[in-house]
PDB file of C-alpha atoms in Angstrom:
ATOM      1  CA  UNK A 411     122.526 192.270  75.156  1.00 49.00           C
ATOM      2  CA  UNK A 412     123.311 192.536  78.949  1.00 49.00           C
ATOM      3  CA  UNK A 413     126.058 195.004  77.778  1.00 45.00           C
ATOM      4  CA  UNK A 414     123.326 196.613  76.334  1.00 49.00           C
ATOM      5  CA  UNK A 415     121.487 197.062  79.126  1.00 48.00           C
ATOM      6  CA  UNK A 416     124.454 198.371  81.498  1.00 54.00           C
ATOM      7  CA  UNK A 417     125.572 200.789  79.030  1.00 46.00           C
ATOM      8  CA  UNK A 418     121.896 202.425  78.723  1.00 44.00           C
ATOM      9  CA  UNK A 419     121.373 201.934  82.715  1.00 51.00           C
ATOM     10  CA  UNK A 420     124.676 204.268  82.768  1.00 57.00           C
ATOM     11  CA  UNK A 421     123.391 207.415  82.260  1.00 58.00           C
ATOM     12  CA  UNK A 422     122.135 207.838  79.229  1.00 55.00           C
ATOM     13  CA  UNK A 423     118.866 208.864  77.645  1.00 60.00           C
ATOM     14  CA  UNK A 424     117.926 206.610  74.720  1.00 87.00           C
ATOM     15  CA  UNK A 425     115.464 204.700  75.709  1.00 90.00           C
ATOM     16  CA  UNK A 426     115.870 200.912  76.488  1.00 89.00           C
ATOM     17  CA  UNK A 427     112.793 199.905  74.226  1.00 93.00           C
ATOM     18  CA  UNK A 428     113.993 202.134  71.492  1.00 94.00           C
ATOM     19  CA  UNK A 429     117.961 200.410  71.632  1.00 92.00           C
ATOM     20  CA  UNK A 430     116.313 196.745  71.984  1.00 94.00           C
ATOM     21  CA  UNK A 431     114.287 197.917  68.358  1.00 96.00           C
ATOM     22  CA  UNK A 432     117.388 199.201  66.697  1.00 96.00           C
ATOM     23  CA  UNK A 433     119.294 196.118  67.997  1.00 96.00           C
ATOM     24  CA  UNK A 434     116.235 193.447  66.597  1.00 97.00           C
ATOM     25  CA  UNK A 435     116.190 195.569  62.918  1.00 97.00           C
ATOM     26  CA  UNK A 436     120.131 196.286  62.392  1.00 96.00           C
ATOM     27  CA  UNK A 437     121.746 193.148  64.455  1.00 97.00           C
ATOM     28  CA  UNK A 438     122.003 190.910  61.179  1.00 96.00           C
ATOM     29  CA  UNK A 439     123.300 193.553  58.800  1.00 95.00           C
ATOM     30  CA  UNK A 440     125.742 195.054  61.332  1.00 96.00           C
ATOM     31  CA  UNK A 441     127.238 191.464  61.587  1.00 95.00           C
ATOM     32  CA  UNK A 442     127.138 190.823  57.908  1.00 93.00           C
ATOM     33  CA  UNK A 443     129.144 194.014  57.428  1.00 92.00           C
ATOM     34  CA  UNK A 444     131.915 193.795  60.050  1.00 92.00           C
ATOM     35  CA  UNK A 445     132.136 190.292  58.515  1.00 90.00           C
ATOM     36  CA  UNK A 446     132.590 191.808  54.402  1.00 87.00           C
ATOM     37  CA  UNK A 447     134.956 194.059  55.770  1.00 86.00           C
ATOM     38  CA  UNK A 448     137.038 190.882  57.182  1.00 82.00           C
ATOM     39  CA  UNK A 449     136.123 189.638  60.640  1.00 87.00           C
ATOM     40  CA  UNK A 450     136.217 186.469  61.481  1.00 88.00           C
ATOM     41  CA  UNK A 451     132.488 185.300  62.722  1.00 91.00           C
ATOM     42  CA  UNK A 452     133.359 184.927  66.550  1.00 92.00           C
ATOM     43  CA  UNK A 453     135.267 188.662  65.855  1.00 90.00           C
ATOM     44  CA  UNK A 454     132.256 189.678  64.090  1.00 92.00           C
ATOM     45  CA  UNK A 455     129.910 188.793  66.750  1.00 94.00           C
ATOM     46  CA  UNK A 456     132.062 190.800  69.840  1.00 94.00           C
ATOM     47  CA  UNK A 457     132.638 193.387  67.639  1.00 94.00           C
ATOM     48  CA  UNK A 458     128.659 193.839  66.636  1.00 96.00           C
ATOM     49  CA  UNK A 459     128.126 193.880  70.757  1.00 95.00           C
ATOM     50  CA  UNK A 460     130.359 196.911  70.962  1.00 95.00           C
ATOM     51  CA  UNK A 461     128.810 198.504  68.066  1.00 95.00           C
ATOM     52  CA  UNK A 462     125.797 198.421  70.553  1.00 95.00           C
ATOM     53  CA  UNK A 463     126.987 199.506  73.421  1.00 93.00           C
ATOM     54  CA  UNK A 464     128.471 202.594  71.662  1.00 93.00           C
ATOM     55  CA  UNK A 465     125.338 202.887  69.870  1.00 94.00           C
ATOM     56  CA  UNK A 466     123.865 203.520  73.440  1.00 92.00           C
ATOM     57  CA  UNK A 467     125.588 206.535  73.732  1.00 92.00           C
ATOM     58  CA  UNK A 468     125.626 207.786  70.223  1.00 92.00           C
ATOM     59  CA  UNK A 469     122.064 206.921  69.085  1.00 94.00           C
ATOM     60  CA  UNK A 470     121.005 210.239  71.716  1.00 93.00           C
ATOM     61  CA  UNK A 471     119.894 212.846  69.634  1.00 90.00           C
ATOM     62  CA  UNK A 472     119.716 210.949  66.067  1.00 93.00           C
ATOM     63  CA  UNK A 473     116.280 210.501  64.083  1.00 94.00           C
ATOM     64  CA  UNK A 474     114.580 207.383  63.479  1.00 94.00           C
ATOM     65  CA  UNK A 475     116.096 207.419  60.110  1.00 92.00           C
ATOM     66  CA  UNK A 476     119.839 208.040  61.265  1.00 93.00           C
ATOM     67  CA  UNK A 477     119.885 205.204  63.117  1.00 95.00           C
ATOM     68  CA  UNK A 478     120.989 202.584  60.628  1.00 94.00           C
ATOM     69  CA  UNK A 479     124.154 205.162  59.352  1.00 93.00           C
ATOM     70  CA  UNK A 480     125.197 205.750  62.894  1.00 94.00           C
ATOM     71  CA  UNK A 481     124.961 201.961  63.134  1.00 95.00           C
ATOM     72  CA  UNK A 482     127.500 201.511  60.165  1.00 95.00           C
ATOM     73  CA  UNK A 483     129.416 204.524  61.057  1.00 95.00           C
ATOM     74  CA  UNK A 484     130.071 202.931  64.631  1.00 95.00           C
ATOM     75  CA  UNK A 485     130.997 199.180  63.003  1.00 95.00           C
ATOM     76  CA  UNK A 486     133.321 200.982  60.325  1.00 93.00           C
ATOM     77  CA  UNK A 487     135.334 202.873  63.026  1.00 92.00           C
ATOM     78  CA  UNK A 488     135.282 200.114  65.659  1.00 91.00           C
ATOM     79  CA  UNK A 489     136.753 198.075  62.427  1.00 89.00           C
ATOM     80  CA  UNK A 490     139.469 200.606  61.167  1.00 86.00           C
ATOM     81  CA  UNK A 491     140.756 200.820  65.423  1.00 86.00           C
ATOM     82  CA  UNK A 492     140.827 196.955  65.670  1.00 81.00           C
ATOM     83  CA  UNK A 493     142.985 197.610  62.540  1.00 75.00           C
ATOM     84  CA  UNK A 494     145.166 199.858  64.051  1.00 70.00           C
ATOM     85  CA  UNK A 495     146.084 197.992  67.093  1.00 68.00           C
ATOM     86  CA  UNK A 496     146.748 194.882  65.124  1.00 66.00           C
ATOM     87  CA  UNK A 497     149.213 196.976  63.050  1.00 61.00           C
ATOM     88  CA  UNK A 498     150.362 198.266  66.052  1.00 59.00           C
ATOM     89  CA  UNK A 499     150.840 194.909  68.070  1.00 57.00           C
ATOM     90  CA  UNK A 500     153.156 193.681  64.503  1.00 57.00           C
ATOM     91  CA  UNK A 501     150.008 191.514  62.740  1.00 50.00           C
ATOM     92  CA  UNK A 502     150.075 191.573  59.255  1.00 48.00           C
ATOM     93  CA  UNK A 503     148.041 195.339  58.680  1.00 44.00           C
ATOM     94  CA  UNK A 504     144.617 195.655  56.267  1.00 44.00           C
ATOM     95  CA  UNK A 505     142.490 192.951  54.712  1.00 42.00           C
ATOM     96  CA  UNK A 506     145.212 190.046  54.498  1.00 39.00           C
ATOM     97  CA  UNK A 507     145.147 189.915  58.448  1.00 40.00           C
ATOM     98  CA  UNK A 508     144.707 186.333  59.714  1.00 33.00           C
ATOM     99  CA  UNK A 509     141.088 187.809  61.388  1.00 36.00           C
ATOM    100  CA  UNK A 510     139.773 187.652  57.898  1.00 38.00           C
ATOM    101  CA  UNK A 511     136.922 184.443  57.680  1.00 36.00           C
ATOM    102  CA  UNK A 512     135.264 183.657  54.129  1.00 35.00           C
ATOM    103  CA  UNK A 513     133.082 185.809  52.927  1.00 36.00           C
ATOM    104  CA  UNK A 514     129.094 185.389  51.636  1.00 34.00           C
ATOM    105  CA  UNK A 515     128.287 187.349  48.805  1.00 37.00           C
ATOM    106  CA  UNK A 516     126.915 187.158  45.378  1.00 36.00           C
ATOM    107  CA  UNK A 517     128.739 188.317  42.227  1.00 37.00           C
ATOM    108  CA  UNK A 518     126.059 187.900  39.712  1.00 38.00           C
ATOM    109  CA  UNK A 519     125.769 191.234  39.039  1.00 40.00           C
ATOM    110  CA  UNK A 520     129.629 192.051  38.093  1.00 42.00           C
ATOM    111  CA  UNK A 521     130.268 188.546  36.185  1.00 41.00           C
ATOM    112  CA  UNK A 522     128.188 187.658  32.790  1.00 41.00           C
ATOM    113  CA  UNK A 523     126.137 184.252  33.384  1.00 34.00           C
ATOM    114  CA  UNK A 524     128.619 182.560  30.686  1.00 38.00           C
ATOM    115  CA  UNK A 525     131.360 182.720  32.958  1.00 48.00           C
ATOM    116  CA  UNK A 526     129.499 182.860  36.389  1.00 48.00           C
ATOM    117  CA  UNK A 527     131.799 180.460  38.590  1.00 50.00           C
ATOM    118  CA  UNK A 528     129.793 177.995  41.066  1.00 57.00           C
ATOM    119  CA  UNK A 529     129.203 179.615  44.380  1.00 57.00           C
ATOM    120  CA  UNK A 530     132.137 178.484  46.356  1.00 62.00           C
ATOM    121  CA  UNK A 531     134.032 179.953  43.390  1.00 68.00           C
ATOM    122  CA  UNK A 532     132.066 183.268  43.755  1.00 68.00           C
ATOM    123  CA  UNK A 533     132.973 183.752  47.225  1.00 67.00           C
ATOM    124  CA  UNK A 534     136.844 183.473  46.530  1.00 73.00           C
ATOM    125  CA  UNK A 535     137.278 185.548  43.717  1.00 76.00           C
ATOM    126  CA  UNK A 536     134.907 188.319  45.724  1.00 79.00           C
ATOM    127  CA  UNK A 537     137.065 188.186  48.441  1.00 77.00           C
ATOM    128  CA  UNK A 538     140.128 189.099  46.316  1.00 82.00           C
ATOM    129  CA  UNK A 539     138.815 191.696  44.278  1.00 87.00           C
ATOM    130  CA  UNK A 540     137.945 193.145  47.790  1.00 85.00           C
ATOM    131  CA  UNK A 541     141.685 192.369  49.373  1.00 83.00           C
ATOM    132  CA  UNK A 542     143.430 193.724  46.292  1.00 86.00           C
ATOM    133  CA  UNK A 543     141.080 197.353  46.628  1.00 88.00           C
ATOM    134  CA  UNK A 544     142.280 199.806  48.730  1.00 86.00           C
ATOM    135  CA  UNK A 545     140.228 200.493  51.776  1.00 87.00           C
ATOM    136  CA  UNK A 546     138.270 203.834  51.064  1.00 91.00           C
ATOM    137  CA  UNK A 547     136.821 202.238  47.938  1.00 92.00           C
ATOM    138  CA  UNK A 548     136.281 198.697  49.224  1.00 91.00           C
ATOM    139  CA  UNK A 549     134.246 200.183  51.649  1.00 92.00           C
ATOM    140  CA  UNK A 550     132.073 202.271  49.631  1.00 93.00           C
ATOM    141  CA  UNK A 551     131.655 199.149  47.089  1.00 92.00           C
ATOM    142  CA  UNK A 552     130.405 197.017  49.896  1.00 91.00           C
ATOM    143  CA  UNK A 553     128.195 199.749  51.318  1.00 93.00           C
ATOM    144  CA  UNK A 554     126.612 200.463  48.102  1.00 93.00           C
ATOM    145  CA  UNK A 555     126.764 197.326  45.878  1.00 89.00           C
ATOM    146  CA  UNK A 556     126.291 194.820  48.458  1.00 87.00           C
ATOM    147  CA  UNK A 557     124.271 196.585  51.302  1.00 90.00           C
ATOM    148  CA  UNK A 558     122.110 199.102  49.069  1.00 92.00           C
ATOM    149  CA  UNK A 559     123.074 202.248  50.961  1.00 93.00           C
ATOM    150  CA  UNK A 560     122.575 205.460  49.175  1.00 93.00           C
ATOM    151  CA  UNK A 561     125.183 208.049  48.668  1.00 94.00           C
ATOM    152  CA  UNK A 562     123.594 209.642  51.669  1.00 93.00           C
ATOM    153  CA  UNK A 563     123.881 206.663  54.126  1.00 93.00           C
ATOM    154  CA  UNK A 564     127.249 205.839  52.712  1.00 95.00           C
ATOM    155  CA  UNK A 565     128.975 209.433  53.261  1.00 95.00           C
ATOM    156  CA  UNK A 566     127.196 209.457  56.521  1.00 93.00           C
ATOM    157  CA  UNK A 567     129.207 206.075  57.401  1.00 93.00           C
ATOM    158  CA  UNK A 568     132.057 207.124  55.819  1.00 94.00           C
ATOM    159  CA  UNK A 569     132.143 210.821  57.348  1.00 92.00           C
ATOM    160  CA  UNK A 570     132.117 212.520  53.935  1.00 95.00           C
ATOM    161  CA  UNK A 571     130.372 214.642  51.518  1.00 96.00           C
ATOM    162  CA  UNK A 572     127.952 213.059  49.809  1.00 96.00           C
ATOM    163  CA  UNK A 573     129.661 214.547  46.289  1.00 97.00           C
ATOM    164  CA  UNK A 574     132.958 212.551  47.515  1.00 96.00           C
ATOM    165  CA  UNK A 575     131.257 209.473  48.505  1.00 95.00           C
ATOM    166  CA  UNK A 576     129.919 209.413  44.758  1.00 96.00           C
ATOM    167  CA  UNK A 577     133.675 210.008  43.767  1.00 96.00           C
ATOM    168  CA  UNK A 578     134.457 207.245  45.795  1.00 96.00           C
ATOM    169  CA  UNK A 579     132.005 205.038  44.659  1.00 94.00           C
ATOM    170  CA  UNK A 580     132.869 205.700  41.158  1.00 94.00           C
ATOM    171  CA  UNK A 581     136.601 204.565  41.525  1.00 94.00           C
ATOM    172  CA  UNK A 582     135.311 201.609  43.355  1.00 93.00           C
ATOM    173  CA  UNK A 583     133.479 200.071  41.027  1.00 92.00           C
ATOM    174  CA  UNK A 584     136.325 201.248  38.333  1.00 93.00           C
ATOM    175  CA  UNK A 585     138.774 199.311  40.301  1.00 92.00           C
ATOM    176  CA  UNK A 586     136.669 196.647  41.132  1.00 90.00           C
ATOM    177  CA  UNK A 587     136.457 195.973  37.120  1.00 90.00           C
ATOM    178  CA  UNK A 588     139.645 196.162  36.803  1.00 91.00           C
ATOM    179  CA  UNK A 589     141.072 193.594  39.098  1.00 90.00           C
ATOM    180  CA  UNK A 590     138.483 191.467  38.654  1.00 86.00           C
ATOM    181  CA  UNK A 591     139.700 191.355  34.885  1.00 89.00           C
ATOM    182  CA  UNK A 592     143.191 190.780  36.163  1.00 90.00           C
ATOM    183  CA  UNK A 593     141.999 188.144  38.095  1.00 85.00           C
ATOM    184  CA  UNK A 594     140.173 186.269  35.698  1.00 83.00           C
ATOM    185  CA  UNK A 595     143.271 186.924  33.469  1.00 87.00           C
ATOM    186  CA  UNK A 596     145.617 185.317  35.419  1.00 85.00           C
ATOM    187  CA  UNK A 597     143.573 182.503  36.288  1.00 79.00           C
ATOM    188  CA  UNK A 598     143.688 181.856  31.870  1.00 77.00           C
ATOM    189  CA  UNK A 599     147.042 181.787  32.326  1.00 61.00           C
TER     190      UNK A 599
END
């Protein structure tokens, strides 16, 4: 939060009370993101603070109701550059990187209650269905599915059309179906 405060002290012209709202209403679901796209909690947590600061800056100029996309547009880049260096410094490059924490989400929706694992269960086979997707359509599956954004919100976040964020989505939840069925085929085996 002190970061916060420098960063908007610096010259720029959103309004402290304004940033300290956007921080209290989009804090927990900036986290939870960064986190479903792989960060460890304690990465999670710096990396949310830098969304912020940046936010600072890039929050001039946007609407009350293009706050929460420039929020998730900020977290999603800051993500895919943390990416980059890591592949750059030799780590191990995309989802598998040893960043990557468990993940809290519910599958209810994609897996019939007959064969609805326990929780812990739920959690593992969620996060690989989401390590085996590419990136593009992870993203847009965990946007949509698992945050509620609209098509809107997501190709706002995603810096794309809203036609090709529906494309996206569409081949998300295709490929989330089928490795999920390879999955749960394997584990027969």
């Amino acid at each position: 939060m002190l970061a916060m405060e420098e960063a908007a002290s610096q010259g720029t012209s959103v309004p402290h009370a304004r940033l300290e709202r956007v921080f209290a209403e989009q804090h927990d679901l900036v986290w939870r993101l960064l986190r479903r796209f792989g960060l460890a909690p304690a990465g999670a947590a710096e990396a949310t603070r830098r969304v912020f600061v940046e936010a600072s800056k890039e929050l001039v100029g946007a609407s009350r109701s293009e706050e929460r996309s420039v929020l998730l547009r900020l977290a999603l880049q800051l993500f895919q550059r943390s990416e980059a260096l890591q592949d750059l410094a030799g780590a191990a490059p995309g989802r598998n990187s040893p960043r990557r924490g468990p993940l809290h989400v519910s599958l209810a929706q994609h897996v019939s209650l007959a064969q609805q694992p326990n929780g812990t269960e739920v959690m593992g086979l969620m996060d690989q269905v989401l390590t085996r997707m590419g990136r593009s359509p992870a993203t847009a599956f965990i946007l949509f599915e698992l945050e509620g954004l609209s098509f809107e919100e997501i190709a706002g976040v995603m810096g794309v059309e809203r036609e090709t964020a529906v494309q996206i989505l569409l081949r998300a939840r295709d490929e989330f179906q089928r490795v999920a069925a390879e999955l749960r085929k394997a584990s027969r085996v």
